[in-house]
Amino acid sequence: KYKLEQARERLYEELQRLLSSNDHGAINAEMGIGKTVTAVTAVVRNYDDVMQRRILFTAPTKELAEQIYDTAQRMAQETESDFPIILIEGRNKDNCEFIDEVNLAAQRGYTPLYVACMGCTSKNGCPYFAQYENLPTCGLIIATHETAKYHLGQLAPVTWIIDESPLQLFHNMYKADQEDMNLPEQIETDDAKPLFGVLRDTAYQAALQLEEYGESRIYIGHVPPGPWEDAPTLEKVCPG
């Protein structure tokens, strides 16, 4: 068991190692140890690495993203670091002319970009989308997980620091019993029968090869990046 200061020092060293390399990494630590502040400290103090790449730091909530931004700004001033630190804000009344329509679309489960923004008369000069124009190639960009989900192509980070698990946001997870699994046979059409057959055969072959068959993962197109293959369950990919 590490004492608090020892644990923070160990955490800082591991973050420093990850920032200096292109390795993937997942760090799991007890609540209250100071993971977020330590991560911000590691970024600010490793000035040379930050100035060579664009680092995206995402948090689960708007409030936490703002706290990270304030902490990073304060530390940068204390260390006299002059690299860019940018907070990407979500849509609000100050940067979106039709925020009520956007909120209504989101409440009903629609993506605002495809519902409210497409017909917006101010989209060419929209302050919200202006945030993504001319982003610096190097520095620290702070946003929420949800913002990264929809704008990752524009944010285009070289290094991505994810504070707290984003698993529920990026992956829809469902649990099904045997009755649910049998349901497709009742509703499948002639066109869909070959697909259901392939899925059943794939699951059966996986069951034969796995000693402890608890779940199956079928990747459509390609395997996601990162150490997915070695993770025993999806929850283990992003612990914490």
mmCIF file of C-alpha atoms in Angstrom:
data_model
loop_
_atom_site.group_PDB
_atom_site.id
_atom_site.type_symbol
_atom_site.label_atom_id
_atom_site.label_comp_id
_atom_site.label_asym_id
_atom_site.label_seq_id
_atom_site.Cartn_x
_atom_site.Cartn_y
_atom_site.Cartn_z
ATOM 1 C CA LYS A 1 0.000 0.000 0.000
ATOM 2 C CA TYR A 2 1.330 3.416 -0.989
ATOM 3 C CA LYS A 3 0.990 6.397 1.274
ATOM 4 C CA LEU A 4 -0.786 9.330 -0.367
ATOM 5 C CA GLU A 5 2.327 11.270 -1.402
ATOM 6 C CA GLN A 6 4.039 8.110 -2.609
ATOM 7 C CA ALA A 7 0.976 7.163 -4.627
ATOM 8 C CA ARG A 8 0.836 10.600 -6.252
ATOM 9 C CA GLU A 9 4.549 10.451 -7.059
ATOM 10 C CA ARG A 10 4.128 6.997 -8.594
ATOM 11 C CA LEU A 11 1.124 8.234 -10.583
ATOM 12 C CA TYR A 12 3.065 11.271 -11.819
ATOM 13 C CA GLU A 13 5.995 9.128 -12.944
ATOM 14 C CA GLU A 14 3.709 6.822 -14.921
ATOM 15 C CA LEU A 15 1.934 9.767 -16.569
ATOM 16 C CA GLN A 16 5.294 11.325 -17.403
ATOM 17 C CA ARG A 17 6.384 8.076 -19.041
ATOM 18 C CA LEU A 18 3.195 7.874 -21.092
ATOM 19 C CA LEU A 19 3.495 11.507 -22.200
ATOM 20 C CA SER A 20 7.053 10.915 -23.345
ATOM 21 C CA SER A 21 6.020 7.949 -25.458
ATOM 22 C CA ASN A 22 3.176 6.961 -27.751
ATOM 23 C CA ASP A 23 2.058 4.081 -25.557
ATOM 24 C CA HIS A 24 -1.543 3.386 -24.634
ATOM 25 C CA GLY A 25 -2.191 3.351 -20.908
ATOM 26 C CA ALA A 26 -4.980 3.007 -18.363
ATOM 27 C CA ILE A 27 -4.391 4.091 -14.770
ATOM 28 C CA ASN A 28 -6.747 2.961 -12.027
ATOM 29 C CA ALA A 29 -6.439 4.680 -8.639
ATOM 30 C CA GLU A 30 -8.588 5.176 -5.573
ATOM 31 C CA MET A 31 -10.943 8.162 -5.401
ATOM 32 C CA GLY A 32 -9.369 11.178 -3.735
ATOM 33 C CA ILE A 33 -5.784 10.338 -4.630
ATOM 34 C CA GLY A 34 -5.627 13.318 -6.967
ATOM 35 C CA LYS A 35 -5.598 11.678 -10.406
ATOM 36 C CA THR A 36 -6.901 14.726 -12.257
ATOM 37 C CA VAL A 37 -4.616 17.313 -10.647
ATOM 38 C CA THR A 38 -1.627 15.008 -11.005
ATOM 39 C CA ALA A 39 -2.418 14.509 -14.693
ATOM 40 C CA VAL A 40 -2.643 18.277 -15.256
ATOM 41 C CA THR A 41 0.640 18.736 -13.380
ATOM 42 C CA ALA A 42 2.333 16.127 -15.558
ATOM 43 C CA VAL A 43 1.176 17.891 -18.731
ATOM 44 C CA VAL A 44 2.236 21.389 -17.620
ATOM 45 C CA ARG A 45 5.627 20.321 -16.270
ATOM 46 C CA ASN A 46 6.483 18.285 -19.368
ATOM 47 C CA TYR A 47 6.595 21.447 -21.447
ATOM 48 C CA ASP A 48 8.827 20.045 -24.196
ATOM 49 C CA ASP A 49 6.493 17.119 -24.889
ATOM 50 C CA VAL A 50 3.427 19.387 -24.894
ATOM 51 C CA MET A 51 5.017 21.761 -27.392
ATOM 52 C CA GLN A 52 5.640 18.888 -29.804
ATOM 53 C CA ARG A 53 2.085 17.579 -29.980
ATOM 54 C CA ARG A 54 -1.579 18.413 -29.526
ATOM 55 C CA ILE A 55 -2.859 16.922 -26.274
ATOM 56 C CA LEU A 56 -6.585 16.472 -25.715
ATOM 57 C CA PHE A 57 -7.719 16.232 -22.077
ATOM 58 C CA THR A 58 -11.358 15.204 -21.673
ATOM 59 C CA ALA A 59 -13.572 14.968 -18.608
ATOM 60 C CA PRO A 60 -17.064 13.546 -18.053
ATOM 61 C CA THR A 61 -18.748 16.871 -17.188
ATOM 62 C CA LYS A 62 -18.617 20.519 -18.222
ATOM 63 C CA GLU A 63 -17.873 21.559 -14.640
ATOM 64 C CA LEU A 64 -14.889 19.222 -14.334
ATOM 65 C CA ALA A 65 -13.540 20.340 -17.731
ATOM 66 C CA GLU A 66 -13.674 23.956 -16.521
ATOM 67 C CA GLN A 67 -11.857 23.013 -13.299
ATOM 68 C CA ILE A 68 -9.123 21.289 -15.321
ATOM 69 C CA TYR A 69 -8.793 24.382 -17.510
ATOM 70 C CA ASP A 70 -8.497 26.717 -14.490
ATOM 71 C CA THR A 71 -5.942 24.401 -12.847
ATOM 72 C CA ALA A 72 -3.862 24.168 -16.016
ATOM 73 C CA GLN A 73 -3.916 27.953 -16.491
ATOM 74 C CA ARG A 74 -2.816 28.547 -12.911
ATOM 75 C CA MET A 75 0.013 25.995 -13.103
ATOM 76 C CA ALA A 76 1.193 27.369 -16.448
ATOM 77 C CA GLN A 77 1.417 30.860 -14.969
ATOM 78 C CA GLU A 78 3.330 29.566 -11.929
ATOM 79 C CA THR A 79 5.836 27.737 -14.132
ATOM 80 C CA GLU A 80 5.928 30.528 -16.742
ATOM 81 C CA SER A 81 4.906 28.068 -19.474
ATOM 82 C CA ASP A 82 3.528 29.756 -22.573
ATOM 83 C CA PHE A 83 2.026 26.869 -24.534
ATOM 84 C CA PRO A 84 -1.627 27.227 -25.655
ATOM 85 C CA ILE A 85 -4.324 26.027 -23.247
ATOM 86 C CA ILE A 86 -7.785 26.014 -24.807
ATOM 87 C CA LEU A 87 -11.178 25.107 -23.332
ATOM 88 C CA ILE A 88 -13.734 23.883 -25.884
ATOM 89 C CA GLU A 89 -17.172 24.926 -24.660
ATOM 90 C CA GLY A 90 -20.411 23.122 -25.391
ATOM 91 C CA ARG A 91 -23.340 24.885 -26.981
ATOM 92 C CA ASN A 92 -24.760 27.622 -24.754
ATOM 93 C CA LYS A 93 -26.721 30.870 -25.069
ATOM 94 C CA ASP A 94 -23.512 32.820 -25.707
ATOM 95 C CA ASN A 95 -22.256 30.779 -28.650
ATOM 96 C CA CYS A 96 -25.486 29.407 -30.127
ATOM 97 C CA GLU A 97 -28.267 31.647 -31.440
ATOM 98 C CA PHE A 98 -30.852 28.865 -31.341
ATOM 99 C CA ILE A 99 -29.889 27.144 -28.111
ATOM 100 C CA ASP A 100 -33.519 26.334 -27.207
ATOM 101 C CA GLU A 101 -33.985 24.385 -30.441
ATOM 102 C CA VAL A 102 -30.655 22.616 -29.878
ATOM 103 C CA ASN A 103 -31.624 21.610 -26.333
ATOM 104 C CA LEU A 104 -35.014 20.369 -27.502
ATOM 105 C CA ALA A 105 -33.398 18.233 -30.211
ATOM 106 C CA ALA A 106 -30.949 16.774 -27.689
ATOM 107 C CA GLN A 107 -33.730 16.025 -25.192
ATOM 108 C CA ARG A 108 -35.573 14.056 -27.868
ATOM 109 C CA GLY A 109 -32.485 12.007 -28.651
ATOM 110 C CA TYR A 110 -31.419 13.719 -31.884
ATOM 111 C CA THR A 111 -27.950 14.958 -32.776
ATOM 112 C CA PRO A 112 -28.203 18.790 -32.888
ATOM 113 C CA LEU A 113 -25.785 19.014 -35.816
ATOM 114 C CA TYR A 114 -28.175 17.133 -38.095
ATOM 115 C CA VAL A 115 -31.431 18.605 -36.778
ATOM 116 C CA ALA A 116 -30.944 22.173 -35.524
ATOM 117 C CA CYS A 117 -27.683 23.220 -37.154
ATOM 118 C CA MET A 118 -28.319 22.224 -40.773
ATOM 119 C CA GLY A 119 -30.973 24.887 -41.278
ATOM 120 C CA CYS A 120 -29.434 27.508 -39.023
ATOM 121 C CA THR A 121 -29.162 30.938 -40.676
ATOM 122 C CA SER A 122 -26.004 31.710 -38.647
ATOM 123 C CA LYS A 123 -24.062 28.504 -39.246
ATOM 124 C CA ASN A 124 -21.433 30.191 -41.442
ATOM 125 C CA GLY A 125 -20.447 32.542 -38.601
ATOM 126 C CA CYS A 126 -21.385 30.271 -35.712
ATOM 127 C CA PRO A 127 -19.278 31.019 -32.593
ATOM 128 C CA TYR A 128 -19.659 27.408 -31.435
ATOM 129 C CA PHE A 129 -18.089 25.913 -34.565
ATOM 130 C CA ALA A 130 -15.540 28.731 -34.713
ATOM 131 C CA GLN A 131 -13.813 27.104 -31.722
ATOM 132 C CA TYR A 132 -12.641 24.282 -33.973
ATOM 133 C CA GLU A 133 -11.129 26.534 -36.622
ATOM 134 C CA ASN A 134 -7.382 27.203 -36.549
ATOM 135 C CA LEU A 135 -6.701 25.101 -33.468
ATOM 136 C CA PRO A 136 -2.973 25.172 -32.624
ATOM 137 C CA THR A 137 -1.004 22.127 -33.718
ATOM 138 C CA CYS A 138 0.627 21.935 -30.288
ATOM 139 C CA GLY A 139 -0.657 22.578 -26.794
ATOM 140 C CA LEU A 140 -3.408 21.451 -24.442
ATOM 141 C CA ILE A 141 -7.075 21.290 -25.463
ATOM 142 C CA ILE A 142 -9.675 20.570 -22.775
ATOM 143 C CA ALA A 143 -13.210 19.345 -23.480
ATOM 144 C CA THR A 144 -15.859 16.910 -22.289
ATOM 145 C CA HIS A 145 -16.054 13.292 -23.411
ATOM 146 C CA GLU A 146 -19.251 14.100 -25.306
ATOM 147 C CA THR A 147 -17.580 16.910 -27.247
ATOM 148 C CA ALA A 148 -14.741 14.570 -28.204
ATOM 149 C CA LYS A 149 -17.240 11.944 -29.329
ATOM 150 C CA TYR A 150 -18.787 14.232 -31.934
ATOM 151 C CA HIS A 151 -15.758 16.357 -32.895
ATOM 152 C CA LEU A 152 -12.784 14.030 -32.643
ATOM 153 C CA GLY A 153 -11.912 14.566 -36.303
ATOM 154 C CA GLN A 154 -11.594 18.316 -35.783
ATOM 155 C CA LEU A 155 -9.785 17.999 -32.453
ATOM 156 C CA ALA A 156 -7.355 15.431 -33.957
ATOM 157 C CA PRO A 157 -5.154 14.886 -30.880
ATOM 158 C CA VAL A 158 -1.778 13.175 -30.939
ATOM 159 C CA THR A 159 -2.211 12.285 -27.264
ATOM 160 C CA TRP A 160 -5.584 11.865 -25.571
ATOM 161 C CA ILE A 161 -5.883 11.917 -21.769
ATOM 162 C CA ILE A 162 -9.280 10.572 -20.666
ATOM 163 C CA ASP A 163 -10.271 11.456 -17.109
ATOM 164 C CA GLU A 164 -12.691 8.856 -15.711
ATOM 165 C CA SER A 165 -14.143 6.071 -17.795
ATOM 166 C CA PRO A 166 -16.010 7.158 -20.954
ATOM 167 C CA LEU A 167 -17.214 3.613 -21.647
ATOM 168 C CA GLN A 168 -20.926 4.310 -21.243
ATOM 169 C CA LEU A 169 -20.751 7.306 -23.587
ATOM 170 C CA PHE A 170 -18.747 5.700 -26.396
ATOM 171 C CA HIS A 171 -20.245 2.204 -26.244
ATOM 172 C CA ASN A 172 -23.881 1.150 -25.960
ATOM 173 C CA MET A 173 -23.880 -1.912 -23.721
ATOM 174 C CA TYR A 174 -26.855 -4.256 -23.459
ATOM 175 C CA LYS A 175 -27.415 -7.446 -21.507
ATOM 176 C CA ALA A 176 -29.646 -10.151 -22.969
ATOM 177 C CA ASP A 177 -30.969 -13.430 -21.583
ATOM 178 C CA GLN A 178 -31.598 -16.577 -23.614
ATOM 179 C CA GLU A 179 -35.156 -15.503 -24.425
ATOM 180 C CA ASP A 180 -33.826 -12.268 -25.933
ATOM 181 C CA MET A 181 -31.246 -14.214 -27.924
ATOM 182 C CA ASN A 182 -33.973 -16.447 -29.367
ATOM 183 C CA LEU A 183 -36.080 -13.476 -30.431
ATOM 184 C CA PRO A 184 -34.231 -12.818 -33.723
ATOM 185 C CA GLU A 185 -35.279 -16.267 -34.970
ATOM 186 C CA GLN A 186 -38.885 -15.220 -34.588
ATOM 187 C CA ILE A 187 -38.539 -11.947 -36.477
ATOM 188 C CA GLU A 188 -35.848 -12.684 -39.046
ATOM 189 C CA THR A 189 -36.776 -12.342 -42.682
ATOM 190 C CA ASP A 190 -35.411 -14.263 -45.638
ATOM 191 C CA ASP A 191 -32.920 -11.469 -46.323
ATOM 192 C CA ALA A 192 -31.626 -11.459 -42.743
ATOM 193 C CA LYS A 193 -31.409 -15.226 -42.189
ATOM 194 C CA PRO A 194 -27.819 -15.568 -43.523
ATOM 195 C CA LEU A 195 -26.629 -12.791 -41.170
ATOM 196 C CA PHE A 196 -28.232 -14.398 -38.113
ATOM 197 C CA GLY A 197 -26.696 -17.703 -39.111
ATOM 198 C CA VAL A 198 -23.217 -16.181 -39.255
ATOM 199 C CA LEU A 199 -23.696 -14.535 -35.852
ATOM 200 C CA ARG A 200 -24.826 -17.801 -34.282
ATOM 201 C CA ASP A 201 -21.926 -19.728 -35.795
ATOM 202 C CA THR A 202 -19.434 -17.083 -34.656
ATOM 203 C CA ALA A 203 -20.724 -17.181 -31.082
ATOM 204 C CA TYR A 204 -20.664 -20.991 -31.084
ATOM 205 C CA GLN A 205 -17.072 -21.143 -32.338
ATOM 206 C CA ALA A 206 -16.038 -18.581 -29.713
ATOM 207 C CA ALA A 207 -17.651 -20.710 -27.002
ATOM 208 C CA LEU A 208 -15.595 -23.724 -28.059
ATOM 209 C CA GLN A 209 -12.326 -21.785 -27.914
ATOM 210 C CA LEU A 210 -12.818 -19.893 -24.663
ATOM 211 C CA GLU A 211 -12.375 -21.735 -21.366
ATOM 212 C CA GLU A 212 -14.702 -19.363 -19.533
ATOM 213 C CA TYR A 213 -17.324 -18.215 -21.995
ATOM 214 C CA GLY A 214 -18.951 -15.139 -20.466
ATOM 215 C CA GLU A 215 -19.502 -12.810 -23.392
ATOM 216 C CA SER A 216 -18.787 -12.368 -27.067
ATOM 217 C CA ARG A 217 -17.596 -9.285 -28.929
ATOM 218 C CA ILE A 218 -18.171 -8.923 -32.635
ATOM 219 C CA TYR A 219 -16.347 -6.036 -34.306
ATOM 220 C CA ILE A 220 -17.982 -4.873 -37.515
ATOM 221 C CA GLY A 221 -15.342 -3.622 -39.945
ATOM 222 C CA HIS A 222 -12.196 -3.642 -37.798
ATOM 223 C CA VAL A 223 -10.973 -4.151 -34.244
ATOM 224 C CA PRO A 224 -10.953 -0.874 -32.234
ATOM 225 C CA PRO A 225 -7.511 0.611 -31.492
ATOM 226 C CA GLY A 226 -5.785 -0.057 -28.205
ATOM 227 C CA PRO A 227 -5.309 -3.207 -26.094
ATOM 228 C CA TRP A 228 -8.835 -4.525 -26.704
ATOM 229 C CA GLU A 229 -7.759 -8.012 -27.651
ATOM 230 C CA ASP A 230 -6.214 -8.709 -24.235
ATOM 231 C CA ALA A 231 -9.068 -7.282 -22.157
ATOM 232 C CA PRO A 232 -11.189 -10.056 -20.586
ATOM 233 C CA THR A 233 -14.294 -7.825 -20.516
ATOM 234 C CA LEU A 234 -15.276 -4.486 -22.005
ATOM 235 C CA GLU A 235 -15.292 -2.923 -18.546
ATOM 236 C CA LYS A 236 -11.579 -3.755 -18.171
ATOM 237 C CA VAL A 237 -10.680 -1.640 -21.187
ATOM 238 C CA CYS A 238 -11.340 1.596 -19.260
ATOM 239 C CA PRO A 239 -11.276 0.745 -15.531
ATOM 240 C CA GLY A 240 -12.271 3.317 -12.965
#
